[in-house]
mmCIF file with all atom_site columns, C-alpha atoms in Angstrom:
data_model
loop_
_atom_site.group_PDB
_atom_site.id
_atom_site.type_symbol
_atom_site.label_atom_id
_atom_site.label_alt_id
_atom_site.label_comp_id
_atom_site.label_asym_id
_atom_site.label_entity_id
_atom_site.label_seq_id
_atom_site.pdbx_PDB_ins_code
_atom_site.Cartn_x
_atom_site.Cartn_y
_atom_site.Cartn_z
_atom_site.occupancy
_atom_site.B_iso_or_equiv
_atom_site.pdbx_formal_charge
_atom_site.auth_seq_id
_atom_site.auth_comp_id
_atom_site.auth_asym_id
_atom_site.auth_atom_id
_atom_site.pdbx_PDB_model_num
ATOM 1   C CA . MET E 1 1   ? 71.733 131.845 150.691 1.00 0.00 ? 1   MET E CA 1
ATOM 2   C CA . GLN E 1 2   ? 70.885 131.709 146.999 1.00 0.00 ? 2   GLN E CA 1
ATOM 3   C CA . GLU E 1 3   ? 67.488 132.669 145.700 1.00 0.00 ? 3   GLU E CA 1
ATOM 4   C CA . PRO E 1 4   ? 65.167 129.740 144.798 1.00 0.00 ? 4   PRO E CA 1
ATOM 5   C CA . GLY E 1 5   ? 65.039 131.120 141.263 1.00 0.00 ? 5   GLY E CA 1
ATOM 6   C CA . SER E 1 6   ? 68.694 130.256 140.814 1.00 0.00 ? 6   SER E CA 1
ATOM 7   C CA . LEU E 1 7   ? 67.616 126.620 140.700 1.00 0.00 ? 7   LEU E CA 1
ATOM 8   C CA . LEU E 1 8   ? 66.417 127.109 137.117 1.00 0.00 ? 8   LEU E CA 1
ATOM 9   C CA . PRO E 1 9   ? 69.768 126.386 135.398 1.00 0.00 ? 9   PRO E CA 1
ATOM 10  C CA . LEU E 1 10  ? 70.123 123.176 137.403 1.00 0.00 ? 10  LEU E CA 1
ATOM 11  C CA . LEU E 1 11  ? 66.569 122.070 136.630 1.00 0.00 ? 11  LEU E CA 1
ATOM 12  C CA . LEU E 1 12  ? 67.094 122.723 132.915 1.00 0.00 ? 12  LEU E CA 1
ATOM 13  C CA . THR E 1 13  ? 70.196 120.546 133.091 1.00 0.00 ? 13  THR E CA 1
ATOM 14  C CA . VAL E 1 14  ? 68.242 117.875 134.967 1.00 0.00 ? 14  VAL E CA 1
ATOM 15  C CA . THR E 1 15  ? 65.526 117.958 132.306 1.00 0.00 ? 15  THR E CA 1
ATOM 16  C CA . ALA E 1 16  ? 67.995 117.507 129.449 1.00 0.00 ? 16  ALA E CA 1
ATOM 17  C CA . ILE E 1 17  ? 69.895 114.686 131.150 1.00 0.00 ? 17  ILE E CA 1
ATOM 18  C CA . SER E 1 18  ? 66.733 112.964 132.379 1.00 0.00 ? 18  SER E CA 1
ATOM 19  C CA . LEU E 1 19  ? 65.098 112.981 128.951 1.00 0.00 ? 19  LEU E CA 1
ATOM 20  C CA . SER E 1 20  ? 68.223 111.571 127.326 1.00 0.00 ? 20  SER E CA 1
ATOM 21  C CA . GLY E 1 21  ? 68.060 108.630 129.715 1.00 0.00 ? 21  GLY E CA 1
ATOM 22  C CA . THR E 1 22  ? 64.288 108.232 129.653 1.00 0.00 ? 22  THR E CA 1
ATOM 23  C CA . ILE E 1 23  ? 63.930 107.908 125.876 1.00 0.00 ? 23  ILE E CA 1
ATOM 24  C CA . ALA E 1 24  ? 66.748 105.355 125.633 1.00 0.00 ? 24  ALA E CA 1
ATOM 25  C CA . PRO E 1 25  ? 65.494 101.794 124.922 1.00 0.00 ? 25  PRO E CA 1
ATOM 26  C CA . GLY E 1 26  ? 65.281 99.649  128.036 1.00 0.00 ? 26  GLY E CA 1
ATOM 27  C CA . PRO E 1 27  ? 63.051 97.471  130.236 1.00 0.00 ? 27  PRO E CA 1
ATOM 28  C CA . VAL E 1 28  ? 60.664 100.256 131.255 1.00 0.00 ? 28  VAL E CA 1
ATOM 29  C CA . MET E 1 29  ? 60.147 101.260 127.633 1.00 0.00 ? 29  MET E CA 1
ATOM 30  C CA . ALA E 1 30  ? 59.549 97.629  126.659 1.00 0.00 ? 30  ALA E CA 1
ATOM 31  C CA . VAL E 1 31  ? 56.809 97.077  129.247 1.00 0.00 ? 31  VAL E CA 1
ATOM 32  C CA . THR E 1 32  ? 55.250 100.435 128.354 1.00 0.00 ? 32  THR E CA 1
ATOM 33  C CA . VAL E 1 33  ? 54.915 99.368  124.728 1.00 0.00 ? 33  VAL E CA 1
ATOM 34  C CA . THR E 1 34  ? 53.435 96.015  125.782 1.00 0.00 ? 34  THR E CA 1
ATOM 35  C CA . LYS E 1 35  ? 50.914 97.508  128.216 1.00 0.00 ? 35  LYS E CA 1
ATOM 36  C CA . GLY E 1 36  ? 50.235 100.517 126.015 1.00 0.00 ? 36  GLY E CA 1
ATOM 37  C CA . ALA E 1 37  ? 48.700 98.225  123.425 1.00 0.00 ? 37  ALA E CA 1
ATOM 38  C CA . VAL E 1 38  ? 45.777 97.836  125.836 1.00 0.00 ? 38  VAL E CA 1
ATOM 39  C CA . ARG E 1 39  ? 45.622 101.141 127.743 1.00 0.00 ? 39  ARG E CA 1
ATOM 40  C CA . LYS E 1 40  ? 46.558 104.540 126.411 1.00 0.00 ? 40  LYS E CA 1
ATOM 41  C CA . ASP E 1 41  ? 47.176 105.670 130.004 1.00 0.00 ? 41  ASP E CA 1
ATOM 42  C CA . ALA E 1 42  ? 49.416 102.696 130.812 1.00 0.00 ? 42  ALA E CA 1
ATOM 43  C CA . GLY E 1 43  ? 52.415 105.019 130.712 1.00 0.00 ? 43  GLY E CA 1
ATOM 44  C CA . ALA E 1 44  ? 51.075 107.048 133.635 1.00 0.00 ? 44  ALA E CA 1
ATOM 45  C CA . LEU E 1 45  ? 50.619 103.939 135.781 1.00 0.00 ? 45  LEU E CA 1
ATOM 46  C CA . ILE E 1 46  ? 54.032 102.578 134.836 1.00 0.00 ? 46  ILE E CA 1
ATOM 47  C CA . ALA E 1 47  ? 55.607 105.964 135.597 1.00 0.00 ? 47  ALA E CA 1
ATOM 48  C CA . LEU E 1 48  ? 53.904 105.887 138.989 1.00 0.00 ? 48  LEU E CA 1
ATOM 49  C CA . GLY E 1 49  ? 55.362 102.441 139.676 1.00 0.00 ? 49  GLY E CA 1
ATOM 50  C CA . HIS E 1 50  ? 58.744 103.714 138.502 1.00 0.00 ? 50  HIS E CA 1
ATOM 51  C CA . GLY E 1 51  ? 58.440 106.669 140.872 1.00 0.00 ? 51  GLY E CA 1
ATOM 52  C CA . ILE E 1 52  ? 57.558 104.422 143.817 1.00 0.00 ? 52  ILE E CA 1
ATOM 53  C CA . VAL E 1 53  ? 61.074 103.014 143.502 1.00 0.00 ? 53  VAL E CA 1
ATOM 54  C CA . GLU E 1 54  ? 62.838 106.144 142.307 1.00 0.00 ? 54  GLU E CA 1
ATOM 55  C CA . PHE E 1 55  ? 61.824 108.639 144.990 1.00 0.00 ? 55  PHE E CA 1
ATOM 56  C CA . PRO E 1 56  ? 63.193 106.472 147.841 1.00 0.00 ? 56  PRO E CA 1
ATOM 57  C CA . MET E 1 57  ? 66.403 105.991 145.828 1.00 0.00 ? 57  MET E CA 1
ATOM 58  C CA . ILE E 1 58  ? 66.848 109.767 145.596 1.00 0.00 ? 58  ILE E CA 1
ATOM 59  C CA . ALA E 1 59  ? 66.360 110.046 149.359 1.00 0.00 ? 59  ALA E CA 1
ATOM 60  C CA . LEU E 1 60  ? 68.888 107.265 149.990 1.00 0.00 ? 60  LEU E CA 1
ATOM 61  C CA . ILE E 1 61  ? 71.467 108.911 147.737 1.00 0.00 ? 61  ILE E CA 1
ATOM 62  C CA . ALA E 1 62  ? 70.996 112.179 149.599 1.00 0.00 ? 62  ALA E CA 1
ATOM 63  C CA . LEU E 1 63  ? 71.808 110.211 152.763 1.00 0.00 ? 63  LEU E CA 1
ATOM 64  C CA . GLY E 1 64  ? 74.976 108.680 151.272 1.00 0.00 ? 64  GLY E CA 1
ATOM 65  C CA . PHE E 1 65  ? 73.682 105.357 149.886 1.00 0.00 ? 65  PHE E CA 1
ATOM 66  C CA . ALA E 1 66  ? 75.517 105.837 146.581 1.00 0.00 ? 66  ALA E CA 1
ATOM 67  C CA . THR E 1 67  ? 78.826 104.819 148.173 1.00 0.00 ? 67  THR E CA 1
ATOM 68  C CA . VAL E 1 68  ? 77.371 101.436 149.138 1.00 0.00 ? 68  VAL E CA 1
ATOM 69  C CA . MET E 1 69  ? 76.045 100.765 145.642 1.00 0.00 ? 69  MET E CA 1
ATOM 70  C CA . ALA E 1 70  ? 79.467 101.573 144.173 1.00 0.00 ? 70  ALA E CA 1
ATOM 71  C CA . VAL E 1 71  ? 81.068 98.552  145.895 1.00 0.00 ? 71  VAL E CA 1
ATOM 72  C CA . PRO E 1 72  ? 82.013 95.996  143.162 1.00 0.00 ? 72  PRO E CA 1
ATOM 73  C CA . GLY E 1 73  ? 80.463 93.068  145.043 1.00 0.00 ? 73  GLY E CA 1
ATOM 74  C CA . VAL E 1 74  ? 77.163 94.893  145.402 1.00 0.00 ? 74  VAL E CA 1
ATOM 75  C CA . LYS E 1 75  ? 77.183 95.937  141.746 1.00 0.00 ? 75  LYS E CA 1
ATOM 76  C CA . ALA E 1 76  ? 77.856 92.329  140.713 1.00 0.00 ? 76  ALA E CA 1
ATOM 77  C CA . ALA E 1 77  ? 74.971 91.027  142.837 1.00 0.00 ? 77  ALA E CA 1
ATOM 78  C CA . VAL E 1 78  ? 72.609 93.627  141.408 1.00 0.00 ? 78  VAL E CA 1
ATOM 79  C CA . GLY E 1 79  ? 73.692 92.706  137.883 1.00 0.00 ? 79  GLY E CA 1
ATOM 80  C CA . LEU E 1 80  ? 73.172 88.969  138.382 1.00 0.00 ? 80  LEU E CA 1
ATOM 81  C CA . VAL E 1 81  ? 69.826 89.193  140.175 1.00 0.00 ? 81  VAL E CA 1
ATOM 82  C CA . GLY E 1 82  ? 68.504 92.004  138.014 1.00 0.00 ? 82  GLY E CA 1
ATOM 83  C CA . GLY E 1 83  ? 69.648 90.309  134.822 1.00 0.00 ? 83  GLY E CA 1
ATOM 84  C CA . ALA E 1 84  ? 67.904 87.077  135.771 1.00 0.00 ? 84  ALA E CA 1
ATOM 85  C CA . ALA E 1 85  ? 64.711 89.002  136.561 1.00 0.00 ? 85  ALA E CA 1
ATOM 86  C CA . LEU E 1 86  ? 64.787 90.750  133.182 1.00 0.00 ? 86  LEU E CA 1
ATOM 87  C CA . ILE E 1 87  ? 65.205 87.447  131.356 1.00 0.00 ? 87  ILE E CA 1
ATOM 88  C CA . TRP E 1 88  ? 62.239 86.076  133.302 1.00 0.00 ? 88  TRP E CA 1
ATOM 89  C CA . MET E 1 89  ? 60.183 89.128  132.294 1.00 0.00 ? 89  MET E CA 1
ATOM 90  C CA . GLY E 1 90  ? 61.229 88.584  128.681 1.00 0.00 ? 90  GLY E CA 1
ATOM 91  C CA . VAL E 1 91  ? 60.086 84.966  128.751 1.00 0.00 ? 91  VAL E CA 1
ATOM 92  C CA . ALA E 1 92  ? 56.792 85.972  130.397 1.00 0.00 ? 92  ALA E CA 1
ATOM 93  C CA . THR E 1 93  ? 56.226 88.591  127.694 1.00 0.00 ? 93  THR E CA 1
ATOM 94  C CA . LEU E 1 94  ? 56.984 86.076  124.954 1.00 0.00 ? 94  LEU E CA 1
ATOM 95  C CA . ARG E 1 95  ? 54.436 83.668  126.423 1.00 0.00 ? 95  ARG E CA 1
ATOM 96  C CA . THR E 1 96  ? 51.684 86.292  126.430 1.00 0.00 ? 96  THR E CA 1
ATOM 97  C CA . LYS E 1 97  ? 48.739 85.109  124.355 1.00 0.00 ? 97  LYS E CA 1
ATOM 98  C CA . PRO E 1 98  ? 47.150 87.477  121.810 1.00 0.00 ? 98  PRO E CA 1
ATOM 99  C CA . GLY E 1 99  ? 43.840 87.151  123.646 1.00 0.00 ? 99  GLY E CA 1
ATOM 100 C CA . ALA E 1 100 ? 45.410 88.755  126.701 1.00 0.00 ? 100 ALA E CA 1
ATOM 101 C CA . PHE E 1 101 ? 45.222 92.119  124.933 1.00 0.00 ? 101 PHE E CA 1
ATOM 102 C CA . ASN E 1 102 ? 41.452 91.955  125.178 1.00 0.00 ? 102 ASN E CA 1
ATOM 103 C CA . ASP E 1 103 ? 41.495 91.773  128.979 1.00 0.00 ? 103 ASP E CA 1
ATOM 104 C CA . ARG E 1 104 ? 41.979 95.449  129.737 1.00 0.00 ? 104 ARG E CA 1
ATOM 105 C CA . ARG E 1 105 ? 41.228 95.024  133.447 1.00 0.00 ? 105 ARG E CA 1
ATOM 106 C CA . ASP E 1 106 ? 43.903 92.364  133.896 1.00 0.00 ? 106 ASP E CA 1
ATOM 107 C CA . VAL E 1 107 ? 46.527 94.498  132.174 1.00 0.00 ? 107 VAL E CA 1
ATOM 108 C CA . SER E 1 108 ? 45.521 97.513  134.263 1.00 0.00 ? 108 SER E CA 1
ATOM 109 C CA . LYS E 1 109 ? 46.390 95.636  137.435 1.00 0.00 ? 109 LYS E CA 1
ATOM 110 C CA . GLY E 1 110 ? 49.813 94.839  136.033 1.00 0.00 ? 110 GLY E CA 1
ATOM 111 C CA . CYS E 1 111 ? 50.857 98.315  134.879 1.00 0.00 ? 111 CYS E CA 1
ATOM 112 C CA . LEU E 1 112 ? 51.828 99.647  138.294 1.00 0.00 ? 112 LEU E CA 1
ATOM 113 C CA . LEU E 1 113 ? 53.644 96.429  139.196 1.00 0.00 ? 113 LEU E CA 1
ATOM 114 C CA . ALA E 1 114 ? 55.356 96.392  135.805 1.00 0.00 ? 114 ALA E CA 1
ATOM 115 C CA . GLY E 1 115 ? 56.722 99.863  136.479 1.00 0.00 ? 115 GLY E CA 1
ATOM 116 C CA . VAL E 1 116 ? 58.119 98.757  139.834 1.00 0.00 ? 116 VAL E CA 1
ATOM 117 C CA . THR E 1 117 ? 59.511 95.447  138.572 1.00 0.00 ? 117 THR E CA 1
ATOM 118 C CA . ALA E 1 118 ? 61.086 96.764  135.372 1.00 0.00 ? 118 ALA E CA 1
ATOM 119 C CA . THR E 1 119 ? 62.818 99.467  137.407 1.00 0.00 ? 119 THR E CA 1
ATOM 120 C CA . ILE E 1 120 ? 64.164 97.258  140.196 1.00 0.00 ? 120 ILE E CA 1
ATOM 121 C CA . ALA E 1 121 ? 65.252 94.538  137.772 1.00 0.00 ? 121 ALA E CA 1
ATOM 122 C CA . ASN E 1 122 ? 67.296 96.971  135.683 1.00 0.00 ? 122 ASN E CA 1
ATOM 123 C CA . PRO E 1 123 ? 70.905 97.112  136.956 1.00 0.00 ? 123 PRO E CA 1
ATOM 124 C CA . TYR E 1 124 ? 71.632 100.010 134.603 1.00 0.00 ? 124 TYR E CA 1
ATOM 125 C CA . TRP E 1 125 ? 69.108 102.021 136.598 1.00 0.00 ? 125 TRP E CA 1
ATOM 126 C CA . PHE E 1 126 ? 71.186 101.488 139.744 1.00 0.00 ? 126 PHE E CA 1
ATOM 127 C CA . VAL E 1 127 ? 74.397 102.344 137.892 1.00 0.00 ? 127 VAL E CA 1
ATOM 128 C CA . TRP E 1 128 ? 72.857 105.556 136.533 1.00 0.00 ? 128 TRP E CA 1
ATOM 129 C CA . TRP E 1 129 ? 71.755 106.642 139.981 1.00 0.00 ? 129 TRP E CA 1
ATOM 130 C CA . VAL E 1 130 ? 75.077 106.014 141.741 1.00 0.00 ? 130 VAL E CA 1
ATOM 131 C CA . THR E 1 131 ? 76.927 107.961 139.036 1.00 0.00 ? 131 THR E CA 1
ATOM 132 C CA . VAL E 1 132 ? 75.013 110.577 137.031 1.00 0.00 ? 132 VAL E CA 1
ATOM 133 C CA . GLY E 1 133 ? 72.012 110.629 139.352 1.00 0.00 ? 133 GLY E CA 1
ATOM 134 C CA . ALA E 1 134 ? 74.145 110.963 142.472 1.00 0.00 ? 134 ALA E CA 1
ATOM 135 C CA . ALA E 1 135 ? 75.998 113.933 140.984 1.00 0.00 ? 135 ALA E CA 1
ATOM 136 C CA . LEU E 1 136 ? 72.696 115.655 140.210 1.00 0.00 ? 136 LEU E CA 1
ATOM 137 C CA . VAL E 1 137 ? 71.302 114.946 143.680 1.00 0.00 ? 137 VAL E CA 1
ATOM 138 C CA . LEU E 1 138 ? 74.429 116.379 145.295 1.00 0.00 ? 138 LEU E CA 1
ATOM 139 C CA . SER E 1 139 ? 74.195 119.475 143.104 1.00 0.00 ? 139 SER E CA 1
ATOM 140 C CA . ALA E 1 140 ? 70.530 119.918 144.008 1.00 0.00 ? 140 ALA E CA 1
ATOM 141 C CA . GLY E 1 141 ? 71.445 119.436 147.662 1.00 0.00 ? 141 GLY E CA 1
ATOM 142 C CA . ALA E 1 142 ? 73.163 122.821 147.618 1.00 0.00 ? 142 ALA E CA 1
ATOM 143 C CA . TRP E 1 143 ? 69.642 124.264 147.889 1.00 0.00 ? 143 TRP E CA 1
ATOM 144 C CA . GLY E 1 144 ? 68.698 121.919 150.710 1.00 0.00 ? 144 GLY E CA 1
ATOM 145 C CA . LEU E 1 145 ? 65.434 119.979 150.752 1.00 0.00 ? 145 LEU E CA 1
ATOM 146 C CA . LEU E 1 146 ? 63.891 122.411 148.279 1.00 0.00 ? 146 LEU E CA 1
ATOM 147 C CA . GLY E 1 147 ? 66.566 121.646 145.713 1.00 0.00 ? 147 GLY E CA 1
ATOM 148 C CA . ILE E 1 148 ? 66.342 117.876 146.161 1.00 0.00 ? 148 ILE E CA 1
ATOM 149 C CA . ALA E 1 149 ? 62.538 117.933 146.001 1.00 0.00 ? 149 ALA E CA 1
ATOM 150 C CA . ALA E 1 150 ? 62.590 120.126 142.882 1.00 0.00 ? 150 ALA E CA 1
ATOM 151 C CA . PHE E 1 151 ? 65.096 117.791 141.269 1.00 0.00 ? 151 PHE E CA 1
ATOM 152 C CA . ALA E 1 152 ? 63.056 114.675 142.120 1.00 0.00 ? 152 ALA E CA 1
ATOM 153 C CA . VAL E 1 153 ? 59.819 116.108 140.755 1.00 0.00 ? 153 VAL E CA 1
ATOM 154 C CA . THR E 1 154 ? 61.463 117.453 137.589 1.00 0.00 ? 154 THR E CA 1
ATOM 155 C CA . HIS E 1 155 ? 63.161 114.141 136.873 1.00 0.00 ? 155 HIS E CA 1
ATOM 156 C CA . TRP E 1 156 ? 59.969 112.143 137.434 1.00 0.00 ? 156 TRP E CA 1
ATOM 157 C CA . LEU E 1 157 ? 57.900 114.481 135.258 1.00 0.00 ? 157 LEU E CA 1
ATOM 158 C CA . CYS E 1 158 ? 60.313 113.734 132.415 1.00 0.00 ? 158 CYS E CA 1
ATOM 159 C CA . ASP E 1 159 ? 59.642 110.016 132.911 1.00 0.00 ? 159 ASP E CA 1
ATOM 160 C CA . LEU E 1 160 ? 55.902 110.621 133.143 1.00 0.00 ? 160 LEU E CA 1
ATOM 161 C CA . GLY E 1 161 ? 55.741 112.756 130.019 1.00 0.00 ? 161 GLY E CA 1
ATOM 162 C CA . TRP E 1 162 ? 57.704 110.361 127.836 1.00 0.00 ? 162 TRP E CA 1
ATOM 163 C CA . LEU E 1 163 ? 55.978 107.169 129.031 1.00 0.00 ? 163 LEU E CA 1
ATOM 164 C CA . CYS E 1 164 ? 52.524 108.735 128.640 1.00 0.00 ? 164 CYS E CA 1
ATOM 165 C CA . PHE E 1 165 ? 53.394 109.849 125.118 1.00 0.00 ? 165 PHE E CA 1
ATOM 166 C CA . LEU E 1 166 ? 54.759 106.397 124.285 1.00 0.00 ? 166 LEU E CA 1
ATOM 167 C CA . SER E 1 167 ? 51.759 104.432 125.577 1.00 0.00 ? 167 SER E CA 1
ATOM 168 C CA . TRP E 1 168 ? 49.347 106.880 123.933 1.00 0.00 ? 168 TRP E CA 1
ATOM 169 C CA . GLY E 1 169 ? 51.144 106.505 120.615 1.00 0.00 ? 169 GLY E CA 1
ATOM 170 C CA . VAL E 1 170 ? 51.086 102.718 120.810 1.00 0.00 ? 170 VAL E CA 1
ATOM 171 C CA . PHE E 1 171 ? 47.417 102.630 121.812 1.00 0.00 ? 171 PHE E CA 1
ATOM 172 C CA . THR E 1 172 ? 46.184 105.014 119.123 1.00 0.00 ? 172 THR E CA 1
ATOM 173 C CA . SER E 1 173 ? 48.068 103.177 116.376 1.00 0.00 ? 173 SER E CA 1
ATOM 174 C CA . LYS E 1 174 ? 47.044 99.661  117.396 1.00 0.00 ? 174 LYS E CA 1
ATOM 175 C CA . ARG E 1 175 ? 43.993 99.702  115.129 1.00 0.00 ? 175 ARG E CA 1
ATOM 176 C CA . LEU E 1 176 ? 46.467 99.317  112.280 1.00 0.00 ? 176 LEU E CA 1
ATOM 177 C CA . TRP E 1 177 ? 47.965 96.202  113.857 1.00 0.00 ? 177 TRP E CA 1
ATOM 178 C CA . THR E 1 178 ? 47.190 92.644  112.826 1.00 0.00 ? 178 THR E CA 1
ATOM 179 C CA . PRO E 1 179 ? 47.647 89.652  115.176 1.00 0.00 ? 179 PRO E CA 1
ATOM 180 C CA . ARG E 1 180 ? 50.990 89.083  113.471 1.00 0.00 ? 180 ARG E CA 1
ATOM 181 C CA . VAL E 1 181 ? 52.066 92.640  114.260 1.00 0.00 ? 181 VAL E CA 1
ATOM 182 C CA . TYR E 1 182 ? 51.010 92.148  117.888 1.00 0.00 ? 182 TYR E CA 1
ATOM 183 C CA . ARG E 1 183 ? 53.142 89.038  118.022 1.00 0.00 ? 183 ARG E CA 1
ATOM 184 C CA . GLY E 1 184 ? 56.061 90.851  116.476 1.00 0.00 ? 184 GLY E CA 1
ATOM 185 C CA . ILE E 1 185 ? 55.792 93.621  119.072 1.00 0.00 ? 185 ILE E CA 1
ATOM 186 C CA . LEU E 1 186 ? 55.772 91.053  121.867 1.00 0.00 ? 186 LEU E CA 1
ATOM 187 C CA . ILE E 1 187 ? 58.794 89.270  120.436 1.00 0.00 ? 187 ILE E CA 1
ATOM 188 C CA . GLY E 1 188 ? 60.640 92.574  120.080 1.00 0.00 ? 188 GLY E CA 1
ATOM 189 C CA . CYS E 1 189 ? 59.894 93.619  123.662 1.00 0.00 ? 189 CYS E CA 1
ATOM 190 C CA . ALA E 1 190 ? 60.821 90.166  124.951 1.00 0.00 ? 190 ALA E CA 1
ATOM 191 C CA . ALA E 1 191 ? 64.115 90.354  123.060 1.00 0.00 ? 191 ALA E CA 1
ATOM 192 C CA . VAL E 1 192 ? 64.893 93.760  124.587 1.00 0.00 ? 192 VAL E CA 1
ATOM 193 C CA . LEU E 1 193 ? 64.219 92.494  128.110 1.00 0.00 ? 193 LEU E CA 1
ATOM 194 C CA . ALA E 1 194 ? 66.143 89.235  127.652 1.00 0.00 ? 194 ALA E CA 1
ATOM 195 C CA . GLY E 1 195 ? 68.984 90.986  125.837 1.00 0.00 ? 195 GLY E CA 1
ATOM 196 C CA . PHE E 1 196 ? 69.489 93.515  128.616 1.00 0.00 ? 196 PHE E CA 1
ATOM 197 C CA . GLY E 1 197 ? 69.192 90.691  131.147 1.00 0.00 ? 197 GLY E CA 1
ATOM 198 C CA . ALA E 1 198 ? 71.938 88.649  129.492 1.00 0.00 ? 198 ALA E CA 1
ATOM 199 C CA . TRP E 1 199 ? 74.182 91.706  129.210 1.00 0.00 ? 199 TRP E CA 1
ATOM 200 C CA . PHE E 1 200 ? 73.756 92.553  132.890 1.00 0.00 ? 200 PHE E CA 1
ATOM 201 C CA . ILE E 1 201 ? 74.472 88.968  133.962 1.00 0.00 ? 201 ILE E CA 1
ATOM 202 C CA . ILE E 1 202 ? 77.666 88.905  131.900 1.00 0.00 ? 202 ILE E CA 1
ATOM 203 C CA . SER E 1 203 ? 78.694 92.268  133.365 1.00 0.00 ? 203 SER E CA 1
ATOM 204 C CA . GLY E 1 204 ? 78.007 90.958  136.878 1.00 0.00 ? 204 GLY E CA 1
ATOM 205 C CA . ILE E 1 205 ? 80.123 87.864  136.285 1.00 0.00 ? 205 ILE E CA 1
ATOM 206 C CA . LYS E 1 206 ? 82.998 89.989  134.983 1.00 0.00 ? 206 LYS E CA 1
ATOM 207 C CA . LEU E 1 207 ? 82.957 92.023  138.195 1.00 0.00 ? 207 LEU E CA 1
ATOM 208 C CA . LEU E 1 208 ? 83.424 88.819  140.189 1.00 0.00 ? 208 LEU E CA 1
ATOM 209 C CA . LEU E 1 209 ? 86.388 87.591  138.126 1.00 0.00 ? 209 LEU E CA 1
#
């Protein structure tokens, strides 16, 4: 049996791959920017919501769930439902009133839920996990539960670090923002969410044709 220390090369690989996916623009980043305008620690709460969905997914993949998600019909359904949810989130973001940024308590309640929703509604997240993620989980599985647990924690810490940095950066720079800038940020985030949603719906339809 290999020494636990031999996990290091795998974890370094996991860190590099995870960060490349985490910093890519997407739904989770969009909601982090929106919520980060109110709370500098919004990223931590969103990462927690993201992890609430992600840790069970890792466990399911370890149990063989990836083969189910690879079925074209399932992928199409995820794309259609997830795409519609992202468009809805985009519309909701666009309808946010500037005054909502002053209600810190209300936004706080939504950070955790936003992390969960933005994750579940993102079909690309499912695709990543049944392909790249599944390969990493299987590699980590060579070290048993220790390897899978180490992989899960390492991957999530990458998410946590980036989202915390992002929300902190948005929060600390907001004093330079005018109401028009706020509105522009909202429109940009809404466009990202709706754009990904439309793309996923089109991809889902193509799988059914």
